[in-house]
Amino acid sequence: MAASEKTVLVIDLDLGRAENLKSLIEFMDTPSVITAMPDDWRNRLGARRLEALFVGPELGDDAIAALLSELEQFDPSVPVVMIQEQT
């Protein structure tokens, strides 16, 4: 995989849900999709280019604020999709 390959990142505390969403995104012909926990996404991303970020519903407000702050410093133009849990 080239370092310049665009990658979609799924961050969720529920690893099963993250893997399910990863499978759906891959089904739509996105070649590089990875999952991560909020505190290790930069390590998991490595040298890949971040194309979009999906954030799971179980992250609390403080964790989301910290994640978005870190993302803003990393690349403020990355689209973020917030997943809402169905009720």
N, C-alpha and C. Protein backbone atom coordinates (compact mmCIF):
# COMPACT_ATOMS: atom_id res chain seq x y z
N MET A 1 0.85 -1.17 0.00
CA MET A 1 0.00 0.00 0.00
C MET A 1 0.89 1.23 0.00
N ALA A 2 0.61 2.14 -0.90
CA ALA A 2 1.38 3.38 -0.98
C ALA A 2 1.00 4.30 0.17
N ALA A 3 1.97 5.05 0.67
CA ALA A 3 1.71 5.97 1.78
C ALA A 3 0.69 7.02 1.40
N SER A 4 0.58 7.33 0.10
CA SER A 4 -0.35 8.35 -0.33
C SER A 4 -1.76 7.82 -0.53
N GLU A 5 -1.98 6.51 -0.35
CA GLU A 5 -3.31 5.94 -0.53
C GLU A 5 -4.29 6.55 0.46
N LYS A 6 -5.45 6.90 -0.05
CA LYS A 6 -6.48 7.50 0.80
C LYS A 6 -7.11 6.42 1.66
N THR A 7 -7.32 6.74 2.90
CA THR A 7 -7.85 5.79 3.87
C THR A 7 -9.04 6.38 4.60
N VAL A 8 -10.05 5.55 4.81
CA VAL A 8 -11.19 5.91 5.65
C VAL A 8 -10.95 5.27 7.01
N LEU A 9 -11.14 6.04 8.06
CA LEU A 9 -10.89 5.57 9.42
C LEU A 9 -12.20 5.50 10.18
N VAL A 10 -12.42 4.38 10.87
CA VAL A 10 -13.60 4.19 11.71
C VAL A 10 -13.12 4.11 13.15
N ILE A 11 -13.59 5.04 13.98
CA ILE A 11 -13.23 5.04 15.41
C ILE A 11 -14.48 4.74 16.21
N ASP A 12 -14.42 3.70 17.01
CA ASP A 12 -15.57 3.31 17.83
C ASP A 12 -15.06 2.49 19.01
N LEU A 13 -15.73 2.61 20.13
CA LEU A 13 -15.39 1.81 21.31
C LEU A 13 -15.89 0.38 21.17
N ASP A 14 -16.90 0.18 20.32
CA ASP A 14 -17.46 -1.15 20.05
C ASP A 14 -16.77 -1.70 18.81
N LEU A 15 -15.81 -2.59 19.00
CA LEU A 15 -15.01 -3.11 17.89
C LEU A 15 -15.84 -3.90 16.88
N GLY A 16 -16.87 -4.58 17.34
CA GLY A 16 -17.75 -5.31 16.43
C GLY A 16 -18.49 -4.37 15.49
N ARG A 17 -19.02 -3.29 16.03
CA ARG A 17 -19.72 -2.31 15.20
C ARG A 17 -18.73 -1.65 14.24
N ALA A 18 -17.53 -1.36 14.71
CA ALA A 18 -16.51 -0.75 13.85
C ALA A 18 -16.18 -1.68 12.68
N GLU A 19 -16.04 -2.96 12.95
CA GLU A 19 -15.74 -3.92 11.88
C GLU A 19 -16.90 -4.03 10.90
N ASN A 20 -18.15 -3.99 11.40
CA ASN A 20 -19.31 -4.04 10.51
C ASN A 20 -19.35 -2.82 9.59
N LEU A 21 -19.11 -1.65 10.15
CA LEU A 21 -19.09 -0.44 9.33
C LEU A 21 -17.94 -0.48 8.34
N LYS A 22 -16.80 -0.98 8.76
CA LYS A 22 -15.64 -1.14 7.87
C LYS A 22 -16.02 -2.01 6.68
N SER A 23 -16.71 -3.11 6.92
CA SER A 23 -17.14 -4.01 5.84
C SER A 23 -18.08 -3.31 4.87
N LEU A 24 -19.01 -2.52 5.40
CA LEU A 24 -19.94 -1.78 4.54
C LEU A 24 -19.21 -0.76 3.67
N ILE A 25 -18.27 -0.06 4.25
CA ILE A 25 -17.51 0.94 3.49
C ILE A 25 -16.67 0.26 2.42
N GLU A 26 -16.05 -0.86 2.76
CA GLU A 26 -15.26 -1.61 1.79
C GLU A 26 -16.14 -2.13 0.65
N PHE A 27 -17.37 -2.49 0.96
CA PHE A 27 -18.31 -2.98 -0.04
C PHE A 27 -18.57 -1.91 -1.10
N MET A 28 -18.43 -0.65 -0.73
CA MET A 28 -18.65 0.46 -1.67
C MET A 28 -17.36 0.82 -2.40
N ASP A 29 -16.47 -0.15 -2.53
CA ASP A 29 -15.22 -0.03 -3.30
C ASP A 29 -14.23 0.98 -2.73
N THR A 30 -14.19 1.09 -1.43
CA THR A 30 -13.15 1.89 -0.78
C THR A 30 -12.05 0.91 -0.39
N PRO A 31 -10.89 1.02 -1.03
CA PRO A 31 -9.86 -0.02 -0.83
C PRO A 31 -9.17 -0.01 0.52
N SER A 32 -9.10 1.12 1.17
CA SER A 32 -8.36 1.18 2.43
C SER A 32 -9.26 1.73 3.54
N VAL A 33 -9.69 0.84 4.42
CA VAL A 33 -10.51 1.22 5.58
C VAL A 33 -9.87 0.57 6.80
N ILE A 34 -9.65 1.35 7.84
CA ILE A 34 -9.09 0.80 9.07
C ILE A 34 -9.95 1.21 10.25
N THR A 35 -9.87 0.43 11.32
CA THR A 35 -10.58 0.75 12.56
C THR A 35 -9.56 1.09 13.64
N ALA A 36 -10.01 1.89 14.61
CA ALA A 36 -9.11 2.27 15.69
C ALA A 36 -9.92 2.69 16.91
N MET A 37 -9.25 2.71 18.03
CA MET A 37 -9.81 3.28 19.24
C MET A 37 -9.42 4.76 19.26
N PRO A 38 -10.12 5.58 20.04
CA PRO A 38 -9.84 7.02 20.02
C PRO A 38 -8.40 7.40 20.36
N ASP A 39 -7.74 6.61 21.18
CA ASP A 39 -6.40 6.99 21.63
C ASP A 39 -5.27 6.44 20.76
N ASP A 40 -5.60 5.63 19.73
CA ASP A 40 -4.51 5.09 18.91
C ASP A 40 -4.71 5.29 17.41
N TRP A 41 -5.59 6.18 17.02
CA TRP A 41 -5.89 6.34 15.60
C TRP A 41 -4.69 6.83 14.79
N ARG A 42 -3.87 7.70 15.37
CA ARG A 42 -2.70 8.20 14.63
C ARG A 42 -1.70 7.08 14.35
N ASN A 43 -1.50 6.21 15.33
CA ASN A 43 -0.60 5.07 15.13
C ASN A 43 -1.15 4.11 14.08
N ARG A 44 -2.45 3.84 14.13
CA ARG A 44 -3.08 2.92 13.17
C ARG A 44 -3.08 3.51 11.76
N LEU A 45 -3.23 4.83 11.66
CA LEU A 45 -3.25 5.48 10.36
C LEU A 45 -1.87 5.46 9.71
N GLY A 46 -0.83 5.65 10.52
CA GLY A 46 0.52 5.65 10.00
C GLY A 46 0.74 6.75 8.98
N ALA A 47 1.32 6.41 7.83
CA ALA A 47 1.63 7.39 6.80
C ALA A 47 0.52 7.53 5.76
N ARG A 48 -0.59 6.83 5.98
CA ARG A 48 -1.70 6.92 5.02
C ARG A 48 -2.34 8.30 5.05
N ARG A 49 -2.96 8.69 3.93
CA ARG A 49 -3.70 9.95 3.87
C ARG A 49 -5.12 9.69 4.35
N LEU A 50 -5.60 10.49 5.27
CA LEU A 50 -6.94 10.31 5.83
C LEU A 50 -7.96 10.99 4.92
N GLU A 51 -8.88 10.19 4.36
CA GLU A 51 -9.90 10.71 3.45
C GLU A 51 -11.18 11.08 4.19
N ALA A 52 -11.55 10.29 5.20
CA ALA A 52 -12.76 10.55 5.98
C ALA A 52 -12.66 9.82 7.31
N LEU A 53 -13.38 10.35 8.29
CA LEU A 53 -13.40 9.77 9.63
C LEU A 53 -14.84 9.50 10.04
N PHE A 54 -15.11 8.27 10.46
CA PHE A 54 -16.41 7.89 11.00
C PHE A 54 -16.22 7.69 12.50
N VAL A 55 -17.10 8.33 13.29
CA VAL A 55 -17.00 8.27 14.75
C VAL A 55 -18.23 7.58 15.31
N GLY A 56 -18.00 6.51 16.08
CA GLY A 56 -19.09 5.72 16.66
C GLY A 56 -19.85 6.46 17.75
N PRO A 57 -21.05 5.97 18.07
CA PRO A 57 -21.94 6.65 19.00
C PRO A 57 -21.58 6.53 20.47
N GLU A 58 -20.69 5.64 20.85
CA GLU A 58 -20.41 5.42 22.27
C GLU A 58 -19.36 6.37 22.84
N LEU A 59 -18.73 7.17 22.00
CA LEU A 59 -17.75 8.12 22.51
C LEU A 59 -18.49 9.25 23.23
N GLY A 60 -18.03 9.60 24.41
CA GLY A 60 -18.63 10.69 25.17
C GLY A 60 -18.22 12.04 24.59
N ASP A 61 -18.87 13.08 25.07
CA ASP A 61 -18.61 14.43 24.58
C ASP A 61 -17.15 14.83 24.73
N ASP A 62 -16.55 14.50 25.87
CA ASP A 62 -15.15 14.87 26.10
C ASP A 62 -14.22 14.14 25.13
N ALA A 63 -14.48 12.86 24.89
CA ALA A 63 -13.65 12.09 23.97
C ALA A 63 -13.81 12.60 22.55
N ILE A 64 -15.02 12.97 22.17
CA ILE A 64 -15.26 13.51 20.82
C ILE A 64 -14.55 14.85 20.66
N ALA A 65 -14.66 15.71 21.67
CA ALA A 65 -14.00 17.02 21.61
C ALA A 65 -12.49 16.85 21.48
N ALA A 66 -11.91 15.93 22.24
CA ALA A 66 -10.46 15.70 22.17
C ALA A 66 -10.08 15.14 20.80
N LEU A 67 -10.87 14.21 20.28
CA LEU A 67 -10.60 13.62 18.97
C LEU A 67 -10.67 14.69 17.87
N LEU A 68 -11.70 15.52 17.90
CA LEU A 68 -11.85 16.55 16.87
C LEU A 68 -10.76 17.61 16.98
N SER A 69 -10.33 17.91 18.19
CA SER A 69 -9.22 18.86 18.37
C SER A 69 -7.94 18.30 17.78
N GLU A 70 -7.68 17.03 18.03
CA GLU A 70 -6.48 16.39 17.49
C GLU A 70 -6.56 16.31 15.97
N LEU A 71 -7.75 16.00 15.45
CA LEU A 71 -7.94 15.93 14.00
C LEU A 71 -7.74 17.30 13.36
N GLU A 72 -8.21 18.34 14.01
CA GLU A 72 -8.05 19.70 13.48
C GLU A 72 -6.58 20.07 13.34
N GLN A 73 -5.77 19.64 14.28
CA GLN A 73 -4.33 19.89 14.20
C GLN A 73 -3.68 19.02 13.13
N PHE A 74 -4.22 17.83 12.92
CA PHE A 74 -3.68 16.88 11.94
C PHE A 74 -4.04 17.31 10.52
N ASP A 75 -5.35 17.53 10.28
CA ASP A 75 -5.84 17.95 8.96
C ASP A 75 -7.27 18.46 9.13
N PRO A 76 -7.46 19.78 9.16
CA PRO A 76 -8.78 20.34 9.42
C PRO A 76 -9.79 20.15 8.29
N SER A 77 -9.36 19.66 7.14
CA SER A 77 -10.28 19.51 6.01
C SER A 77 -10.87 18.10 5.88
N VAL A 78 -10.55 17.21 6.79
CA VAL A 78 -11.06 15.83 6.72
C VAL A 78 -12.55 15.81 7.10
N PRO A 79 -13.40 15.24 6.24
CA PRO A 79 -14.82 15.12 6.59
C PRO A 79 -15.00 14.14 7.75
N VAL A 80 -15.92 14.49 8.65
CA VAL A 80 -16.21 13.66 9.82
C VAL A 80 -17.69 13.26 9.78
N VAL A 81 -17.94 11.96 9.92
CA VAL A 81 -19.30 11.44 9.96
C VAL A 81 -19.55 10.91 11.37
N MET A 82 -20.52 11.50 12.05
CA MET A 82 -20.86 11.08 13.40
C MET A 82 -22.00 10.05 13.30
N ILE A 83 -21.77 8.86 13.82
CA ILE A 83 -22.76 7.80 13.79
C ILE A 83 -23.66 7.93 15.02
N GLN A 84 -24.96 7.93 14.79
CA GLN A 84 -25.90 8.03 15.90
C GLN A 84 -26.54 6.67 16.12
N GLU A 85 -26.63 6.28 17.38
CA GLU A 85 -27.24 5.00 17.72
C GLU A 85 -28.74 5.10 17.53
N GLN A 86 -29.32 4.06 16.94
CA GLN A 86 -30.78 4.04 16.77
C GLN A 86 -31.46 3.81 18.10
N THR A 87 -32.57 4.47 18.30
CA THR A 87 -33.36 4.28 19.54
C THR A 87 -34.67 3.65 19.23
